Amino acid sequence: MKVILQAFEWYLPADGKHWKRLAQTIPDFKKLGLSGIWLPPASKAASGMEDVGYGTYDLFDLGEFDQKGSIATKYGTKEDYLELIKQLHENGIEAYADIVFNHMMGADDTEVIEADVKAEDDRLNEVESDKTVEVWTKFTFPGRKGKYDDYIWTSHNFTGVDYDERTEENEILEFEGHEWDDNVDDENNNFDFLMGADLDFSVPETVAQLEKWGKWFVDTTQIDGFRLDAIKHIDFEYFKTWLDKRQEQMEKEPFVVGEYWSDDIEKLEYYLSQSGGQIQLFDVPLHFNLDQAASTNGDFDMRGIYANTMIERHPELAVSFVDNHDTQEGQALESWIQPWFKEQAYGLILLRKRGTPCVFWGDLYGIPEQNVEPVGINLRRMLALCGHADFVSEYDYFDDADRIGWTNEIEIEGEKTGLATLLTNRKGGTKYMIVNESQAGKVYVDLLGRHAIPITLDEKGGAEFHVDDASISVWIDQDLLSKINPLAELEGE
């Protein structure tokens, strides 16, 4: 089963060593069965080594030029980045690049132009017309000196900004001769503008530059796919052509997932209808269902955990996740899943046939800056099982508001077996579930180690499976468990 890792979190040290750390961690990635690694933005950003990477300054600077106070990015040098991707490939793991096309930040010079001031909460409502403003929109990249590309970005390439240097005021400015894209999210009536200097995708030179960079980047890195940032703010049809050209260039279909941050499944479905069917989406509605289940003192009806989610509606296009860099505590989209529910949440994305699960670095390896410990060995056990197994079939037992379960037929290391998962956000107990008639008489044990007493399956291949209060249990064939190398290796940790 395909499973990916978001290989960073917001509070990593700004020491320029993360690419090297990831390369050193590849043996663990292999042991856990990871298929692909989502890498953070590799291009130089406005705050140099202090920037997580989403304030894009120079796309062509992958940590090669002395710009914004350093040669390296927060994560390392171009050489380190390319070496990491090479080593991932040598170990059979794909690498996915985080692409930020919505905006640019950290311009090298200002321009004086005319602009209309728009209302913060209604971007189509004009507050003031034809205002003379001074804006940071000229990107000359003096440190790169024209290597790879000598194009100079100016206000011609952008729709607007949110800061007037002349008055030192923050306000939403739409440039004269430009208009917000209309095929974007309708929050604030129009949510084209998010931050920085907003790229205008109706300008041919802007589109041409992004195409030129895309070809250069793929040729340079041999990347396998893309995570697309802030797509709700970018013309919904833009990526059709860009991705078509990348697929032709790569001579394969790249893995592509977009970040459309909304819990409204109807909005996600509309985006899918407009974007050409090449882009999978993060299952943000499922994340918020998990958040509710974790934060409502057991009052959430677990039978509806997948209601109105990508997993329910479009499983083949769903990338499920528990948390990410934006939901961490202290971030703008903070919605951190409470620790007591993390194992259940990961069971709901890792031990299912539907969707592509994405595990968060902070959950797997911890967040030292915030004193957040890794979720622990049980996450690693579930991840290794997911990464090394093929989920053949699935049957749900979603018949109780507190305790839900399901069974699977899986194939792992050439052998077919069964799996039974039971979890609760409140009271523990038992549930009778049938795994498969072929499993009759087999002895099942709890992979997560909470229940010491094995269970023998009846003639139907079923049994009363147990789960503790506010917990999860995962039951698997005792004889096969000891033969599964990836799981056996974890037991010494």
CSV table of C-alpha atoms in Angstrom, one decimal:
chain,number,residue,atom,x,y,z
A,1,MET,CA,0.0,0.0,0.0
A,2,LYS,CA,1.3,3.5,-0.8
A,3,VAL,CA,2.1,5.5,2.2
A,4,ILE,CA,4.0,8.8,2.4
A,5,LEU,CA,5.8,10.9,5.0
A,6,GLN,CA,5.7,14.6,5.4
A,7,ALA,CA,9.4,14.9,6.2
A,8,PHE,CA,9.4,18.1,8.1
A,9,GLU,CA,7.6,20.2,10.7
A,10,TRP,CA,7.5,24.0,11.3
A,11,TYR,CA,9.9,24.2,14.2
A,12,LEU,CA,12.9,22.3,12.8
A,13,PRO,CA,16.2,24.0,13.6
A,14,ALA,CA,17.3,26.5,11.0
A,15,ASP,CA,20.8,25.0,10.7
A,16,GLY,CA,20.8,24.0,7.0
A,17,LYS,CA,21.3,20.3,7.9
A,18,HIS,CA,17.8,18.8,7.3
A,19,TRP,CA,18.6,17.3,3.9
A,20,LYS,CA,21.5,15.5,5.4
A,21,ARG,CA,19.4,14.3,8.4
A,22,LEU,CA,16.8,12.9,6.0
A,23,ALA,CA,19.5,11.1,4.1
A,24,GLN,CA,20.7,9.5,7.3
A,25,THR,CA,17.2,8.5,8.2
A,26,ILE,CA,16.6,6.5,4.9
A,27,PRO,CA,17.2,3.1,6.6
A,28,ASP,CA,14.3,3.8,8.9
A,29,PHE,CA,12.1,4.9,6.1
A,30,LYS,CA,12.8,1.6,4.4
A,31,LYS,CA,12.1,-0.4,7.5
A,32,LEU,CA,8.7,1.4,7.9
A,33,GLY,CA,7.8,0.7,4.3
A,34,LEU,CA,7.4,4.3,3.2
A,35,SER,CA,6.7,4.7,-0.6
A,36,GLY,CA,7.4,8.4,-0.9
A,37,ILE,CA,8.7,11.4,1.0
A,38,TRP,CA,7.1,14.9,0.8
A,39,LEU,CA,10.0,17.3,1.1
A,40,PRO,CA,9.7,20.9,2.3
A,41,PRO,CA,10.1,23.8,-0.2
A,42,ALA,CA,13.6,23.7,-1.6
A,43,SER,CA,13.8,27.2,-3.1
A,44,LYS,CA,15.3,30.2,-1.4
A,45,ALA,CA,12.7,32.1,0.6
A,46,ALA,CA,12.4,35.7,1.8
A,47,SER,CA,13.9,35.1,5.3
A,48,GLY,CA,16.7,32.9,4.1
A,49,MET,CA,17.7,30.1,6.5
A,50,GLU,CA,15.0,31.3,9.0
A,51,ASP,CA,12.2,30.7,6.5
A,52,VAL,CA,10.2,27.4,6.5
A,53,GLY,CA,10.1,27.9,2.7
A,54,TYR,CA,6.6,29.2,1.9
A,55,GLY,CA,7.7,32.9,1.4
A,56,THR,CA,9.1,32.1,-2.0
A,57,TYR,CA,11.8,34.5,-3.2
A,58,ASP,CA,13.8,32.8,-6.0
A,59,LEU,CA,12.6,29.5,-7.4
A,60,PHE,CA,15.9,28.9,-9.2
A,61,ASP,CA,18.0,29.1,-6.0
A,62,LEU,CA,17.9,25.7,-4.4
A,63,GLY,CA,20.5,26.7,-1.8
A,64,GLU,CA,23.3,27.6,-4.3
A,65,PHE,CA,23.6,31.4,-4.2
A,66,ASP,CA,24.4,33.9,-1.4
A,67,GLN,CA,20.9,35.5,-1.2
A,68,LYS,CA,18.8,36.6,1.8
A,69,GLY,CA,21.7,36.2,4.2
A,70,SER,CA,22.9,32.7,3.3
A,71,ILE,CA,23.7,30.2,0.6
A,72,ALA,CA,21.8,27.3,2.2
A,73,THR,CA,18.1,27.3,2.8
A,74,LYS,CA,16.8,26.3,6.2
A,75,TYR,CA,17.2,22.7,5.0
A,76,GLY,CA,20.6,22.8,3.3
A,77,THR,CA,22.3,23.3,0.0
A,78,LYS,CA,21.4,22.4,-3.5
A,79,GLU,CA,24.1,19.7,-3.5
A,80,ASP,CA,22.6,18.2,-0.3
A,81,TYR,CA,19.1,18.3,-1.8
A,82,LEU,CA,20.1,16.5,-5.0
A,83,GLU,CA,22.1,13.9,-3.1
A,84,LEU,CA,19.1,13.2,-0.8
A,85,ILE,CA,16.8,12.6,-3.8
A,86,LYS,CA,19.5,10.4,-5.4
A,87,GLN,CA,19.8,8.3,-2.2
A,88,LEU,CA,16.0,8.0,-1.9
A,89,HIS,CA,15.8,6.7,-5.4
A,90,GLU,CA,18.6,4.2,-4.8
A,91,ASN,CA,16.5,2.8,-1.9
A,92,GLY,CA,13.2,2.6,-3.9
A,93,ILE,CA,11.6,5.6,-2.3
A,94,GLU,CA,10.0,8.5,-4.3
A,95,ALA,CA,10.6,12.2,-3.6
A,96,TYR,CA,7.9,14.8,-3.9
A,97,ALA,CA,8.6,18.6,-4.1
A,98,ASP,CA,6.6,21.2,-2.3
A,99,ILE,CA,5.7,23.8,-5.0
A,100,VAL,CA,4.7,27.4,-4.0
A,101,PHE,CA,3.3,29.3,-7.0
A,102,ASN,CA,0.7,31.5,-5.3
A,103,HIS,CA,3.0,34.3,-4.3
A,104,MET,CA,6.5,35.7,-4.0
A,105,MET,CA,8.1,37.6,-1.1
A,106,GLY,CA,11.2,39.5,-0.2
A,107,ALA,CA,11.5,41.6,-3.4
A,108,ASP,CA,14.7,43.4,-4.1
A,109,ASP,CA,13.2,46.8,-4.9
A,110,THR,CA,10.0,48.8,-4.9
A,111,GLU,CA,7.9,50.3,-7.7
A,112,VAL,CA,5.5,53.2,-7.6
A,113,ILE,CA,2.2,52.3,-9.3
A,114,GLU,CA,-1.6,52.9,-9.2
A,115,ALA,CA,-3.8,50.5,-7.3
A,116,ASP,CA,-7.3,50.1,-5.9
A,117,VAL,CA,-7.7,49.4,-2.1
A,118,LYS,CA,-10.0,46.4,-1.5
A,119,ALA,CA,-11.9,45.5,1.7
A,120,GLU,CA,-10.2,42.8,3.8
A,121,ASP,CA,-13.3,40.8,4.2
A,122,ASP,CA,-14.6,41.4,0.7
A,123,ARG,CA,-11.9,41.5,-1.9
A,124,LEU,CA,-14.3,42.6,-4.7
A,125,ASN,CA,-15.5,45.7,-2.6
A,126,GLU,CA,-13.5,48.7,-3.6
A,127,VAL,CA,-12.6,51.0,-0.6
A,128,GLU,CA,-10.5,53.5,-2.5
A,129,SER,CA,-9.7,53.9,-6.2
A,130,ASP,CA,-6.6,54.9,-8.1
A,131,LYS,CA,-4.3,55.3,-5.2
A,132,THR,CA,-0.6,55.9,-5.8
A,133,VAL,CA,1.3,53.3,-3.9
A,134,GLU,CA,4.9,52.1,-3.5
A,135,VAL,CA,5.1,48.3,-3.5
A,136,TRP,CA,7.8,45.6,-3.2
A,137,THR,CA,7.4,43.9,-6.5
A,138,LYS,CA,10.8,44.1,-8.3
A,139,PHE,CA,12.8,40.8,-8.1
A,140,THR,CA,16.2,41.1,-9.7
A,141,PHE,CA,18.0,38.2,-7.8
A,142,PRO,CA,21.4,40.0,-7.6
A,143,GLY,CA,23.1,37.0,-5.9
A,144,ARG,CA,22.2,34.6,-8.8
A,145,LYS,CA,23.4,37.1,-11.5
A,146,GLY,CA,21.2,35.6,-14.2
A,147,LYS,CA,22.3,32.0,-14.0
A,148,TYR,CA,19.7,29.6,-15.2
A,149,ASP,CA,17.3,32.5,-16.0
A,150,ASP,CA,17.7,36.3,-16.4
A,151,TYR,CA,14.1,37.3,-16.1
A,152,ILE,CA,13.3,40.3,-13.8
A,153,TRP,CA,9.9,40.1,-12.1
A,154,THR,CA,8.0,43.4,-11.7
A,155,SER,CA,4.5,44.5,-10.8
A,156,HIS,CA,3.5,43.4,-14.3
A,157,ASN,CA,3.6,39.8,-13.1
A,158,PHE,CA,1.4,40.3,-10.0
A,159,THR,CA,-2.2,41.1,-9.2
A,160,GLY,CA,-1.6,42.8,-5.9
A,161,VAL,CA,0.1,43.0,-2.5
A,162,ASP,CA,-1.0,43.9,1.0
A,163,TYR,CA,1.5,46.6,2.0
A,164,ASP,CA,2.1,50.2,0.9
A,165,GLU,CA,5.7,51.2,1.6
A,166,ARG,CA,4.8,54.9,1.1
A,167,THR,CA,2.3,55.0,3.9
A,168,GLU,CA,3.6,51.9,5.8
A,169,GLU,CA,0.0,50.6,5.9
A,170,ASN,CA,-1.2,47.1,5.5
A,171,GLU,CA,-4.1,47.0,3.0
A,172,ILE,CA,-5.3,44.8,0.2
A,173,LEU,CA,-4.1,46.5,-3.1
A,174,GLU,CA,-5.3,45.4,-6.5
A,175,PHE,CA,-2.9,46.8,-9.2
A,176,GLU,CA,-4.2,49.0,-12.0
A,177,GLY,CA,-4.7,46.9,-15.2
A,178,HIS,CA,-5.0,43.6,-13.1
A,179,GLU,CA,-8.0,41.8,-11.6
A,180,TRP,CA,-8.2,39.0,-9.1
A,181,ASP,CA,-8.7,35.6,-10.8
A,182,ASP,CA,-12.4,34.7,-10.6
A,183,ASN,CA,-12.0,30.9,-10.6
A,184,VAL,CA,-10.8,30.7,-7.0
A,185,ASP,CA,-12.3,30.0,-3.6
A,186,ASP,CA,-15.1,32.4,-2.7
A,187,GLU,CA,-14.1,33.1,0.9
A,188,ASN,CA,-13.9,36.9,1.3
A,189,ASN,CA,-16.0,36.9,-1.9
A,190,ASN,CA,-12.8,36.2,-3.7
A,191,PHE,CA,-9.8,34.6,-2.2
A,192,ASP,CA,-7.2,35.0,-4.9
A,193,PHE,CA,-5.0,37.1,-2.7
A,194,LEU,CA,-3.4,35.3,0.3
A,195,MET,CA,-0.1,37.0,1.0
A,196,GLY,CA,3.0,38.6,-0.5
A,197,ALA,CA,3.1,39.6,-4.2
A,198,ASP,CA,0.2,37.6,-5.7
A,199,LEU,CA,1.1,36.0,-9.1
A,200,ASP,CA,-1.2,37.0,-11.9
A,201,PHE,CA,-1.8,33.8,-14.0
A,202,SER,CA,-3.5,35.8,-16.8
A,203,VAL,CA,-0.1,37.4,-17.6
A,204,PRO,CA,1.6,35.3,-20.4
A,205,GLU,CA,5.1,36.1,-19.0
A,206,THR,CA,4.2,34.8,-15.5
A,207,VAL,CA,3.0,31.5,-17.0
A,208,ALA,CA,6.0,31.2,-19.2
A,209,GLN,CA,8.4,31.7,-16.3
A,210,LEU,CA,6.7,29.1,-14.2
A,211,GLU,CA,6.8,26.7,-17.1
A,212,LYS,CA,10.5,27.4,-17.7
A,213,TRP,CA,11.3,26.8,-14.0
A,214,GLY,CA,9.2,23.6,-14.0
A,215,LYS,CA,11.2,22.1,-16.8
A,216,TRP,CA,14.5,23.2,-15.3
A,217,PHE,CA,13.5,21.9,-11.8
A,218,VAL,CA,12.5,18.4,-13.0
A,219,ASP,CA,15.5,18.1,-15.2
A,220,THR,CA,17.8,19.2,-12.4
A,221,THR,CA,16.3,17.1,-9.5
A,222,GLN,CA,14.6,14.1,-11.1
A,223,ILE,CA,11.7,14.6,-8.7
A,224,ASP,CA,8.8,12.1,-8.7
A,225,GLY,CA,5.9,14.3,-7.9
A,226,PHE,CA,4.6,17.5,-6.3
A,227,ARG,CA,2.7,18.8,-3.3
A,228,LEU,CA,0.9,22.0,-4.5
A,229,ASP,CA,0.6,24.8,-2.0
A,230,ALA,CA,-2.4,27.1,-1.5
A,231,ILE,CA,-4.4,25.9,-4.6
A,232,LYS,CA,-7.6,27.4,-3.4
A,233,HIS,CA,-6.0,30.8,-4.1
A,234,ILE,CA,-4.8,29.9,-7.7
A,235,ASP,CA,-6.9,29.8,-10.8
A,236,PHE,CA,-8.5,26.3,-10.6
A,237,GLU,CA,-7.6,25.5,-14.2
A,238,TYR,CA,-4.0,26.7,-14.1
A,239,PHE,CA,-2.3,23.4,-13.2
A,240,LYS,CA,-3.9,21.4,-16.0
A,241,THR,CA,-1.3,22.5,-18.6
A,242,TRP,CA,1.7,22.8,-16.2
A,243,LEU,CA,1.1,19.2,-15.0
A,244,ASP,CA,0.5,17.9,-18.5
A,245,LYS,CA,3.9,19.2,-19.5
A,246,ARG,CA,5.6,17.7,-16.5
A,247,GLN,CA,4.1,14.3,-17.2
A,248,GLU,CA,5.3,14.5,-20.8
A,249,GLN,CA,8.7,15.6,-19.6
A,250,MET,CA,9.0,12.9,-16.8
A,251,GLU,CA,7.6,10.2,-19.1
A,252,LYS,CA,5.4,8.9,-16.3
A,253,GLU,CA,2.4,10.1,-14.3
A,254,PRO,CA,3.8,12.1,-11.3
A,255,PHE,CA,2.2,11.8,-7.8
A,256,VAL,CA,0.4,15.1,-7.3
A,257,VAL,CA,-1.5,16.3,-4.2
A,258,GLY,CA,-2.9,19.7,-3.6
A,259,GLU,CA,-3.5,21.6,-0.4
A,260,TYR,CA,-7.1,23.0,-0.6
A,261,TRP,CA,-7.7,24.0,3.0
A,262,SER,CA,-11.4,23.7,3.5
A,263,ASP,CA,-13.6,21.3,5.4
A,264,ASP,CA,-16.4,21.8,2.9
A,265,ILE,CA,-16.4,18.6,0.7
A,266,GLU,CA,-18.5,20.4,-1.9
A,267,LYS,CA,-15.7,22.9,-2.5
A,268,LEU,CA,-13.2,20.1,-2.9
A,269,GLU,CA,-15.4,18.4,-5.4
A,270,TYR,CA,-15.8,21.6,-7.4
A,271,TYR,CA,-12.0,21.9,-7.5
A,272,LEU,CA,-11.7,18.4,-8.7
A,273,SER,CA,-14.2,19.1,-11.5
A,274,GLN,CA,-12.2,22.2,-12.6
A,275,SER,CA,-8.6,21.0,-12.3
A,276,GLY,CA,-8.5,18.2,-14.8
A,277,GLY,CA,-8.5,15.2,-12.6
A,278,GLN,CA,-4.7,15.0,-12.2
A,279,ILE,CA,-4.5,16.3,-8.6
A,280,GLN,CA,-5.3,14.4,-5.5
A,281,LEU,CA,-6.4,16.4,-2.5
A,282,PHE,CA,-5.5,16.3,1.2
A,283,ASP,CA,-8.6,15.1,3.1
A,284,VAL,CA,-9.0,18.2,5.2
A,285,PRO,CA,-12.7,17.3,6.1
A,286,LEU,CA,-11.4,14.1,7.6
A,287,HIS,CA,-8.8,16.0,9.6
A,288,PHE,CA,-11.6,18.1,11.1
A,289,ASN,CA,-13.7,15.0,11.9
A,290,LEU,CA,-10.7,13.6,13.7
A,291,ASP,CA,-10.3,16.8,15.6
A,292,GLN,CA,-13.9,16.8,16.7
A,293,ALA,CA,-13.6,13.1,17.8
A,294,ALA,CA,-10.6,14.0,19.9
A,295,SER,CA,-12.0,17.2,21.5
A,296,THR,CA,-15.6,16.5,22.3
A,297,ASN,CA,-15.2,14.3,25.4
A,298,GLY,CA,-16.5,11.2,23.6
A,299,ASP,CA,-19.6,12.9,22.3
A,300,PHE,CA,-18.7,12.5,18.7
A,301,ASP,CA,-20.6,9.7,16.9
A,302,MET,CA,-17.8,7.6,15.5
A,303,ARG,CA,-20.1,6.1,12.9
A,304,GLY,CA,-19.8,9.4,11.1
A,305,ILE,CA,-16.0,9.7,11.2
A,306,TYR,CA,-15.8,9.5,7.4
A,307,ALA,CA,-18.9,11.5,6.6
A,308,ASN,CA,-18.5,14.1,3.9
A,309,THR,CA,-14.8,13.4,3.5
A,310,MET,CA,-12.6,12.7,0.5
A,311,ILE,CA,-12.2,9.1,1.7
A,312,GLU,CA,-15.9,8.6,1.6
A,313,ARG,CA,-16.6,10.4,-1.7
A,314,HIS,CA,-13.4,10.1,-3.8
A,315,PRO,CA,-11.1,7.5,-2.1
A,316,GLU,CA,-8.9,7.2,-5.2
A,317,LEU,CA,-8.1,10.9,-5.0
A,318,ALA,CA,-7.8,11.2,-1.2
A,319,VAL,CA,-4.6,11.8,0.7
A,320,SER,CA,-5.5,11.3,4.3
A,321,PHE,CA,-3.5,12.8,7.2
A,322,VAL,CA,-3.8,13.4,11.0
A,323,ASP,CA,-1.7,16.6,11.4
A,324,ASN,CA,0.7,18.7,9.4
A,325,HIS,CA,3.0,21.7,9.7
A,326,ASP,CA,0.0,24.1,9.5
A,327,THR,CA,-2.1,22.4,12.2
A,328,GLN,CA,0.8,22.4,14.8
A,329,GLU,CA,0.2,24.4,17.9
A,330,GLY,CA,1.0,28.1,17.4
A,331,GLN,CA,0.3,28.0,13.6
A,332,ALA,CA,-2.4,29.9,11.7
A,333,LEU,CA,-4.4,26.7,11.0
A,334,GLU,CA,-3.9,25.2,14.5
A,335,SER,CA,-6.1,22.2,15.0
A,336,TRP,CA,-3.7,19.8,16.7
A,337,ILE,CA,-5.2,16.4,17.3
A,338,GLN,CA,-5.0,15.7,21.0
A,339,PRO,CA,-2.4,13.1,22.0
A,340,TRP,CA,-4.8,10.6,23.5
A,341,PHE,CA,-6.5,10.2,20.2
A,342,LYS,CA,-3.4,10.1,17.9
A,343,GLU,CA,-3.2,6.3,17.7
A,344,GLN,CA,-6.9,5.9,16.9
A,345,ALA,CA,-6.6,8.7,14.2
A,346,TYR,CA,-3.6,6.9,12.6
A,347,GLY,CA,-5.4,3.6,12.7
A,348,LEU,CA,-8.2,5.3,10.7
A,349,ILE,CA,-5.9,6.3,7.9
A,350,LEU,CA,-3.2,3.6,7.9
A,351,LEU,CA,-5.2,0.4,8.3
A,352,ARG,CA,-7.7,1.1,5.6
A,353,LYS,CA,-7.9,0.0,2.0
A,354,ARG,CA,-9.0,3.5,0.8
A,355,GLY,CA,-7.0,6.6,0.4
A,356,THR,CA,-3.3,7.4,0.5
A,357,PRO,CA,-2.1,8.0,4.0
A,358,CYS,CA,0.4,10.7,4.9
A,359,VAL,CA,2.2,10.5,8.2
A,360,PHE,CA,3.5,13.7,9.8
A,361,TRP,CA,7.2,14.0,10.8
A,362,GLY,CA,6.2,15.6,14.2
A,363,ASP,CA,4.1,12.5,15.1
A,364,LEU,CA,6.8,10.0,14.0
A,365,TYR,CA,9.9,11.7,15.3
A,366,GLY,CA,8.6,14.3,17.7
A,367,ILE,CA,8.8,18.1,17.9
A,368,PRO,CA,11.7,19.0,20.3
A,369,GLU,CA,11.1,22.7,20.1
A,370,GLN,CA,7.6,22.2,21.6
A,371,ASN,CA,8.5,19.3,23.9
A,372,VAL,CA,6.2,17.0,21.8
A,373,GLU,CA,7.2,13.4,22.0
A,374,PRO,CA,6.7,11.0,19.1
A,375,VAL,CA,3.4,9.1,19.1
A,376,GLY,CA,5.5,6.0,19.8
A,377,ILE,CA,6.0,2.4,18.9
A,378,ASN,CA,2.4,1.7,18.1
A,379,LEU,CA,2.4,4.3,15.3
A,380,ARG,CA,5.5,2.7,14.0
A,381,ARG,CA,3.9,-0.8,14.1
A,382,MET,CA,0.8,0.4,12.2
A,383,LEU,CA,2.9,2.3,9.7
A,384,ALA,CA,5.1,-0.7,9.0
A,385,LEU,CA,2.1,-2.9,8.6
A,386,CYS,CA,0.6,-0.4,6.2
A,387,GLY,CA,3.8,0.1,4.3
A,388,HIS,CA,4.5,-3.6,3.7
A,389,ALA,CA,1.0,-5.0,3.2
A,390,ASP,CA,-1.5,-5.0,0.3
A,391,PHE,CA,-5.0,-4.5,1.6
A,392,VAL,CA,-7.2,-6.8,-0.5
A,393,SER,CA,-10.6,-6.4,1.1
A,394,GLU,CA,-12.4,-4.5,3.8
A,395,TYR,CA,-15.6,-4.9,5.9
A,396,ASP,CA,-16.9,-2.3,8.3
A,397,TYR,CA,-18.6,-2.7,11.6
A,398,PHE,CA,-19.7,0.9,12.1
A,399,ASP,CA,-22.7,0.0,14.2
A,400,ASP,CA,-22.0,1.8,17.5
A,401,ALA,CA,-21.6,5.5,18.3
A,402,ASP,CA,-18.5,4.8,20.5
A,403,ARG,CA,-16.9,1.6,19.2
A,404,ILE,CA,-16.2,1.1,15.5
A,405,GLY,CA,-14.2,-1.6,13.8
A,406,TRP,CA,-13.4,-3.3,10.6
A,407,THR,CA,-11.7,-6.3,9.2
A,408,ASN,CA,-9.4,-6.8,6.3
A,409,GLU,CA,-7.9,-9.5,4.2
A,410,ILE,CA,-4.3,-8.5,3.6
A,411,GLU,CA,-1.3,-9.9,1.8
A,412,ILE,CA,2.2,-9.4,3.3
A,413,GLU,CA,5.5,-10.9,2.3
A,414,GLY,CA,3.6,-13.2,-0.1
A,415,GLU,CA,1.2,-14.6,2.5
A,416,LYS,CA,-2.4,-13.8,2.9
A,417,THR,CA,-3.8,-13.2,6.3
A,418,GLY,CA,-6.4,-11.2,8.1
A,419,LEU,CA,-6.6,-8.1,10.3
A,420,ALA,CA,-9.2,-6.8,12.7
A,421,THR,CA,-9.1,-3.3,14.1
A,422,LEU,CA,-11.3,-1.9,16.9
A,423,LEU,CA,-11.2,1.6,18.3
A,424,THR,CA,-13.2,3.9,20.5
A,425,ASN,CA,-13.3,7.6,21.6
A,426,ARG,CA,-15.1,6.7,24.8
A,427,LYS,CA,-15.9,3.4,26.5
A,428,GLY,CA,-14.0,0.2,25.6
A,429,GLY,CA,-15.6,-3.2,25.3
A,430,THR,CA,-16.0,-5.9,22.7
A,431,LYS,CA,-17.4,-6.3,19.2
A,432,TYR,CA,-18.0,-9.5,17.2
A,433,MET,CA,-16.3,-9.2,13.8
A,434,ILE,CA,-15.7,-11.8,11.1
A,435,VAL,CA,-12.2,-11.5,9.5
A,436,ASN,CA,-12.5,-14.3,6.9
A,437,GLU,CA,-13.6,-17.9,6.9
A,438,SER,CA,-10.1,-18.9,5.8
A,439,GLN,CA,-8.9,-17.6,9.2
A,440,ALA,CA,-11.1,-20.1,11.2
A,441,GLY,CA,-9.1,-21.6,14.1
A,442,LYS,CA,-6.3,-19.1,13.8
A,443,VAL,CA,-5.0,-17.5,17.0
A,444,TYR,CA,-4.9,-13.7,16.9
A,445,VAL,CA,-2.9,-11.3,19.1
A,446,ASP,CA,-3.0,-7.6,19.6
A,447,LEU,CA,-0.3,-6.0,17.5
A,448,LEU,CA,-0.3,-3.0,19.8
A,449,GLY,CA,0.4,-5.1,22.9
A,450,ARG,CA,-2.5,-4.0,25.1
A,451,HIS,CA,-4.2,-7.4,25.4
A,452,ALA,CA,-2.0,-10.2,26.6
A,453,ILE,CA,-4.6,-12.9,26.1
A,454,PRO,CA,-4.8,-14.3,22.5
A,455,ILE,CA,-8.1,-14.8,20.7
A,456,THR,CA,-9.0,-18.0,18.7
A,457,LEU,CA,-11.3,-17.3,15.8
A,458,ASP,CA,-14.4,-19.5,15.4
A,459,GLU,CA,-15.5,-21.6,12.4
A,460,LYS,CA,-16.7,-18.4,10.6
A,461,GLY,CA,-13.3,-16.8,11.1
A,462,GLY,CA,-14.8,-14.4,13.6
A,463,ALA,CA,-14.4,-13.5,17.3
A,464,GLU,CA,-15.3,-11.1,20.0
A,465,PHE,CA,-12.4,-8.6,19.8
A,466,HIS,CA,-11.5,-6.3,22.7
A,467,VAL,CA,-10.6,-2.7,23.0
A,468,ASP,CA,-9.8,-0.6,26.1
A,469,ASP,CA,-11.4,2.7,27.0
A,470,ALA,CA,-10.3,5.6,24.6
A,471,SER,CA,-8.0,3.3,22.7
A,472,ILE,CA,-7.4,1.1,19.7
A,473,SER,CA,-6.5,-2.6,19.3
A,474,VAL,CA,-5.2,-4.3,16.1
A,475,TRP,CA,-5.5,-8.0,15.9
A,476,ILE,CA,-3.4,-10.2,13.6
A,477,ASP,CA,-2.4,-13.9,13.2
A,478,GLN,CA,0.0,-14.8,16.0
A,479,ASP,CA,2.0,-17.3,13.8
A,480,LEU,CA,2.4,-14.9,10.9
A,481,LEU,CA,3.3,-12.0,13.1
A,482,SER,CA,6.6,-13.5,14.1
A,483,LYS,CA,7.5,-14.1,10.4
A,484,ILE,CA,6.9,-10.6,9.2
A,485,ASN,CA,10.4,-9.1,9.2
A,486,PRO,CA,9.4,-5.4,9.3
A,487,LEU,CA,7.2,-5.9,12.4
A,488,ALA,CA,9.7,-8.2,14.1
A,489,GLU,CA,12.5,-5.7,13.7
A,490,LEU,CA,10.4,-3.1,15.5
A,491,GLU,CA,10.0,-5.2,18.6
A,492,GLY,CA,13.6,-4.5,19.6
A,493,GLU,CA,13.1,-0.8,19.7
